[in-house]
């Protein structure tokens, strides 16, 4: 089985994409791709999508697939099932297609990278990332507001004799103010926030003036997680809480 | 003078094969343990002839070889202690990942980078 997806800008044409796919397969892999009428069961399973089917055949293998387009999230997905000539099709494709989703219904996006999992509002787009041994960082942006997710490991070595507050102070990004120790699910955590005195003036400043930083120590997992938010406008605190609650290390 | 030098073919080893090698410490190195538990490795470096001549003129050593210290941090010291001439790179990674509850891939990147760095300095060899 193969699944490929991508975001589409502008109008989506099933015919044009199938044509492009057929030309590529013919040129590169000497396979002939043809349009294929979807069975009623497949159509039912893919009720929420605009779907078109295709099939291909080579000397040893054959395949059937669908091109899906979701008008809600503007994502196009290609799902194809490979099949050797001797094997029967089975019910697996139907189960896969029936369970397929390309966006969540609650307006959030689940990000799962290596050992971190985070739920971030869908309108925040990923703008930067860094995966170095011991230090992961993801950055999201929406209308000048930024969310940064951090993960440090191994916490026992990074903290050493220090506590989380001292660790927060030692990190340049977190040294702008005085971190306040807080209790988070019985574990060690620190918070730091800053906002300008004259809030209306902040929109004229070139740099973001509202900052919120939170760090917490997952002792059992030997990790430190951190969320930073910055922007020119005040934050939606409920959203910030949701991001913190949904951010975890597996 | 040759304008276009022919590039030498370097030996390419697959990742799987490289992880099977066993790192061995250089017999010419000496170790020093600090109170903090961290290790300083003194490894020999060969001075360039002109610099060795200069050192000799000012009354330095005659053989052109000088020990250079390399201080390892806590994690470096741990990996250093795991290099015993018996464990393979892959076994060291596994042990390191287990100790610090790290994912295997993350531990692999960290340990292989460290071993490569030691190898470049001639502190260890791979067999």
XYZ file of C-alpha atoms in Angstrom:
377
model
C 0.000 0.000 0.000
C 1.179 3.520 -0.673
C -0.206 6.827 0.594
C 0.932 10.208 -0.684
C -0.595 13.573 0.071
C -0.095 17.248 -0.485
C -1.798 20.592 -0.082
C -3.492 22.025 -3.178
C -3.586 25.701 -3.999
C -6.405 26.767 -6.288
C -8.714 24.384 -8.124
C -8.176 20.649 -8.109
C -8.787 18.572 -11.216
C -8.947 14.793 -10.853
C -8.595 14.368 -14.596
C -5.464 16.518 -14.845
C -3.808 14.725 -11.920
C -4.618 11.300 -13.294
C -3.245 12.341 -16.676
C -0.030 13.556 -15.058
C 0.262 10.348 -13.048
C -0.312 8.208 -16.149
C 2.345 10.115 -18.131
C 4.892 9.792 -15.307
C 4.275 6.061 -14.798
C 4.522 5.382 -18.517
C 7.777 7.306 -18.852
C 9.515 6.157 -15.651
C 8.145 2.729 -14.835
C 6.696 1.524 -18.162
C 3.322 1.031 -16.555
C 0.029 1.965 -18.081
C -2.332 3.751 -15.734
C -6.008 3.861 -16.622
C -9.082 5.402 -15.119
C -11.062 2.919 -13.073
C -14.676 3.161 -11.980
C -14.853 2.865 -8.200
C -16.985 0.017 -6.830
C -20.053 1.090 -4.850
C -18.473 -0.140 -1.575
C -15.420 2.055 -2.093
C -17.596 5.040 -2.970
C -19.573 4.572 0.244
C -16.387 4.318 2.303
C -15.094 7.544 0.774
C -18.335 9.483 1.094
C -16.691 12.640 2.507
C -14.224 13.031 -0.362
C -14.241 13.800 -4.059
C -12.760 10.530 -5.313
C -11.643 9.070 -8.620
C -10.180 5.618 -9.206
C -7.298 4.335 -11.278
C -5.704 0.983 -11.987
C -2.456 -0.239 -13.521
C -0.852 -3.473 -14.481
C 2.752 -4.589 -14.975
C 4.190 -8.024 -15.731
C 4.222 -9.242 -12.138
C 2.035 -6.843 -10.208
C -1.110 -4.852 -10.516
C -2.529 -2.038 -8.503
C -5.689 -0.127 -7.804
C -5.997 3.190 -6.151
C -7.901 6.371 -5.547
C -7.148 10.039 -5.789
C -8.979 11.926 -3.064
C -9.590 15.604 -2.636
C -11.039 17.200 0.460
C -12.644 20.586 -0.203
C -12.520 21.419 3.537
C -8.754 21.196 4.093
C -7.663 21.380 0.418
C -5.539 18.264 0.689
C -5.202 15.797 -2.163
C -4.302 12.199 -1.328
C -3.300 9.269 -3.452
C -3.864 5.829 -1.969
C -2.951 2.753 -3.959
C -2.972 -0.930 -3.137
C -0.410 -3.200 -4.756
C -1.429 -6.701 -5.561
C 0.509 -9.660 -6.909
C -1.310 -11.631 -9.572
C -1.822 -14.634 -7.353
C -3.145 -12.776 -4.291
C -6.789 -11.995 -3.761
C -7.903 -8.400 -3.173
C -9.488 -9.017 0.225
C -11.346 -6.556 2.444
C -8.271 -4.666 3.672
C -8.516 -1.805 1.119
C -12.097 -1.188 2.102
C -11.224 -1.051 5.797
C -8.314 1.297 5.143
C -10.386 3.639 3.008
C -13.261 3.567 5.476
C -10.962 4.696 8.300
C -9.042 7.295 6.299
C -9.127 10.930 7.496
C -6.994 13.804 6.239
C -7.967 16.317 8.912
C -9.397 16.312 12.419
C -12.928 17.521 12.980
C -12.062 19.702 15.989
C -9.950 22.227 14.059
C -6.705 20.912 15.544
C -3.724 19.185 13.973
C -1.978 16.320 15.686
C 1.791 16.405 15.246
C 3.715 13.248 16.123
C 7.447 13.418 15.486
C 9.909 10.950 17.009
C 8.815 10.752 20.655
C 6.828 13.983 20.847
C 3.098 14.430 20.302
C 1.379 17.770 20.186
C -2.067 19.045 19.297
C -1.875 22.506 17.742
C -4.701 24.592 16.210
C -4.889 23.805 12.485
C -4.494 27.471 11.510
C -0.979 27.510 12.993
C 1.380 26.455 10.224
C 4.713 24.778 10.803
C 7.423 27.303 9.888
C 10.580 25.838 11.369
C 11.890 22.701 13.025
C 15.125 21.333 14.454
C 15.908 17.796 15.543
C 19.303 17.545 17.185
C 20.286 14.801 19.622
C 18.999 16.001 22.969
C 17.122 19.004 21.631
C 13.981 19.083 19.475
C 12.213 22.245 18.445
C 9.073 22.916 16.398
C 7.867 26.407 15.487
C 4.355 27.312 14.319
C 3.030 30.668 13.160
C -0.300 32.329 12.583
C -0.765 36.058 11.933
C 2.384 37.115 13.733
C 1.790 34.811 16.699
C 4.304 32.050 17.192
C 4.221 28.846 19.181
C 7.468 27.034 19.910
C 7.552 23.491 21.240
C 10.742 22.272 22.875
C 11.927 18.903 24.112
C 15.193 18.277 25.918
C 16.659 14.911 26.933
C 18.180 13.363 28.989
C 16.857 15.634 31.723
C 18.937 14.052 34.503
C 22.148 15.076 32.746
C 20.938 18.479 31.568
C 19.647 19.460 34.983
C 22.506 17.922 36.965
C 22.518 19.636 40.347
C 20.293 22.471 39.121
C 16.534 22.761 39.410
C 14.220 23.615 36.550
C 14.212 27.327 37.419
C 17.995 27.509 37.116
C 17.823 25.527 33.884
C 15.265 28.008 32.503
C 17.500 30.919 33.458
C 20.481 29.336 31.720
C 18.700 29.079 28.383
C 19.019 32.289 26.438
C 15.443 32.202 25.097
C 14.032 31.885 28.575
C 16.239 34.365 30.397
C 14.175 37.488 29.685
C 12.452 37.498 33.077
C 12.158 35.663 36.340
C 10.678 32.153 36.003
C 8.037 31.308 38.596
C 7.907 27.711 39.887
C 4.456 26.143 39.515
C 3.050 22.707 40.207
C 1.938 20.747 37.174
C 0.423 17.300 37.792
C 2.661 16.872 40.814
C 5.800 17.493 38.760
C 8.270 20.352 38.638
C 7.354 23.223 36.285
C 8.189 26.882 35.748
C 6.323 29.679 33.994
C 7.386 33.037 32.721
C 5.287 35.707 31.042
C 5.748 39.292 30.022
C 3.468 41.863 28.407
C 3.873 45.599 27.697
C 2.359 48.225 29.994
C 0.602 49.995 27.144
C -0.958 47.142 25.216
C -2.275 49.289 22.349
C 1.282 50.509 21.682
C 2.581 46.997 21.103
C 1.162 46.731 17.585
C 3.465 49.543 16.435
C 6.577 47.880 17.790
C 8.661 45.851 15.330
C 9.270 42.955 17.729
C 6.688 40.796 19.559
C 6.028 42.098 23.079
C 3.817 39.397 24.554
C 5.709 36.345 25.752
C 4.683 33.254 27.622
C 7.054 30.455 28.454
C 6.439 27.218 30.264
C 8.807 24.375 31.087
C 8.014 21.162 32.848
C 10.039 18.157 33.882
C 8.820 14.639 33.122
C 10.870 12.738 35.670
C 9.692 9.265 34.691
C 10.537 9.859 31.056
C 13.728 11.787 31.793
C 12.684 14.681 29.597
C 11.997 18.403 29.819
C 9.173 19.815 27.714
C 8.696 23.464 26.943
C 6.141 25.684 25.226
C 6.837 29.257 24.253
C 4.374 31.672 22.730
C 5.109 35.121 21.468
C 3.246 37.735 19.502
C 2.254 41.344 19.162
C -1.260 40.676 20.405
C -2.401 39.126 23.722
C -2.801 35.346 23.597
C -5.880 33.235 23.776
C -5.161 31.616 27.146
C -7.591 28.721 26.532
C -5.753 27.845 23.344
C -2.423 28.054 25.163
C -3.731 25.708 27.869
C -4.930 23.249 25.226
C -1.508 23.262 23.535
C 0.232 22.592 26.874
C -2.192 19.812 27.822
C -1.884 18.189 24.404
C 1.906 18.318 24.350
C 3.531 15.125 25.581
C 6.501 12.860 25.197
C 5.852 9.185 24.522
C 51.351 20.678 -12.516
C 48.092 18.830 -12.803
C 45.149 21.170 -13.033
C 42.416 18.596 -12.574
C 43.274 16.170 -9.858
C 41.578 12.827 -9.996
C 39.441 12.395 -6.921
C 40.449 9.410 -4.812
C 37.769 6.846 -4.254
C 37.047 6.758 -0.529
C 35.842 3.487 0.959
C 32.094 3.550 1.464
C 30.759 1.487 4.348
C 27.070 0.893 4.873
C 25.440 2.094 8.085
C 24.723 -1.437 9.235
C 28.327 -2.518 8.656
C 29.697 0.571 10.415
C 27.592 -0.106 13.509
C 29.102 -3.585 13.792
C 32.643 -2.235 14.275
C 34.198 -2.296 17.732
C 35.873 0.907 18.904
C 39.270 0.398 20.537
C 41.194 2.978 22.561
C 44.593 4.132 21.306
C 47.321 2.572 23.493
C 49.309 5.825 23.419
C 46.663 7.822 25.274
C 46.475 8.480 28.997
C 43.394 9.239 31.084
C 42.900 11.560 34.007
C 39.774 11.533 36.142
C 38.482 14.772 37.651
C 36.657 15.080 40.971
C 33.415 15.651 39.072
C 33.820 12.207 37.533
C 34.559 13.581 34.091
C 37.571 12.307 32.179
C 40.406 14.164 30.486
C 42.031 12.159 27.698
C 45.603 13.062 26.752
C 46.291 11.978 23.207
C 49.482 12.445 21.174
C 49.624 14.878 18.285
C 52.490 15.200 15.841
C 53.721 18.749 15.423
C 54.391 20.163 11.982
C 58.143 20.038 11.195
C 58.588 23.813 11.180
C 56.758 24.151 14.498
C 58.661 21.169 15.980
C 61.913 22.944 14.959
C 60.753 26.103 16.681
C 59.839 24.184 19.855
C 63.224 22.428 19.776
C 65.015 25.763 19.467
C 63.242 26.991 22.592
C 64.164 23.865 24.519
C 61.011 21.797 23.999
C 60.683 18.074 23.265
C 62.811 16.682 20.444
C 60.551 14.016 18.937
C 57.871 16.406 17.606
C 55.101 14.597 19.452
C 53.115 16.367 22.152
C 50.196 15.225 24.306
C 46.994 17.183 23.878
C 44.225 17.151 26.494
C 40.605 16.540 25.592
C 38.058 17.002 28.361
C 34.902 14.930 28.002
C 31.574 16.011 29.448
C 29.314 13.694 31.480
C 27.753 12.001 28.475
C 31.109 11.789 26.713
C 32.628 10.172 29.802
C 29.814 7.617 29.892
C 30.373 6.635 26.273
C 34.121 6.623 26.892
C 33.643 4.124 29.701
C 31.525 1.955 27.456
C 34.404 1.689 24.980
C 36.083 -1.422 26.355
C 37.345 -3.061 23.179
C 34.591 -5.679 23.298
C 31.346 -3.774 22.758
C 30.440 -2.859 19.196
C 29.188 0.614 18.271
C 25.649 -0.732 18.071
C 25.909 -2.258 21.569
C 27.220 1.024 22.965
C 24.270 2.858 21.397
C 21.830 0.379 22.869
C 23.321 0.677 26.355
C 23.407 4.492 26.114
C 19.786 4.690 24.939
C 18.702 2.360 27.736
C 20.488 4.314 30.456
C 18.993 7.661 29.448
C 15.595 6.475 28.167
C 16.386 7.866 24.736
C 14.974 6.686 21.441
C 17.398 4.451 19.583
C 17.769 6.821 16.620
C 18.526 9.818 18.819
C 21.125 7.862 20.791
C 22.645 6.578 17.553
C 23.181 10.083 16.169
C 24.736 11.299 19.428
C 27.036 8.303 19.964
C 28.198 7.988 16.346
C 28.996 11.716 16.213
C 31.081 11.371 19.353
C 32.884 8.238 18.111
C 33.587 9.909 14.762
C 35.066 12.902 16.577
C 37.322 10.672 18.703
C 38.332 8.748 15.579
C 39.301 11.953 13.759
C 41.629 12.857 16.622
C 43.142 9.381 16.690
C 41.948 8.720 20.234
C 40.200 5.535 19.147
C 40.275 3.169 16.203
C 37.628 0.828 14.817
C 38.208 -2.850 14.214
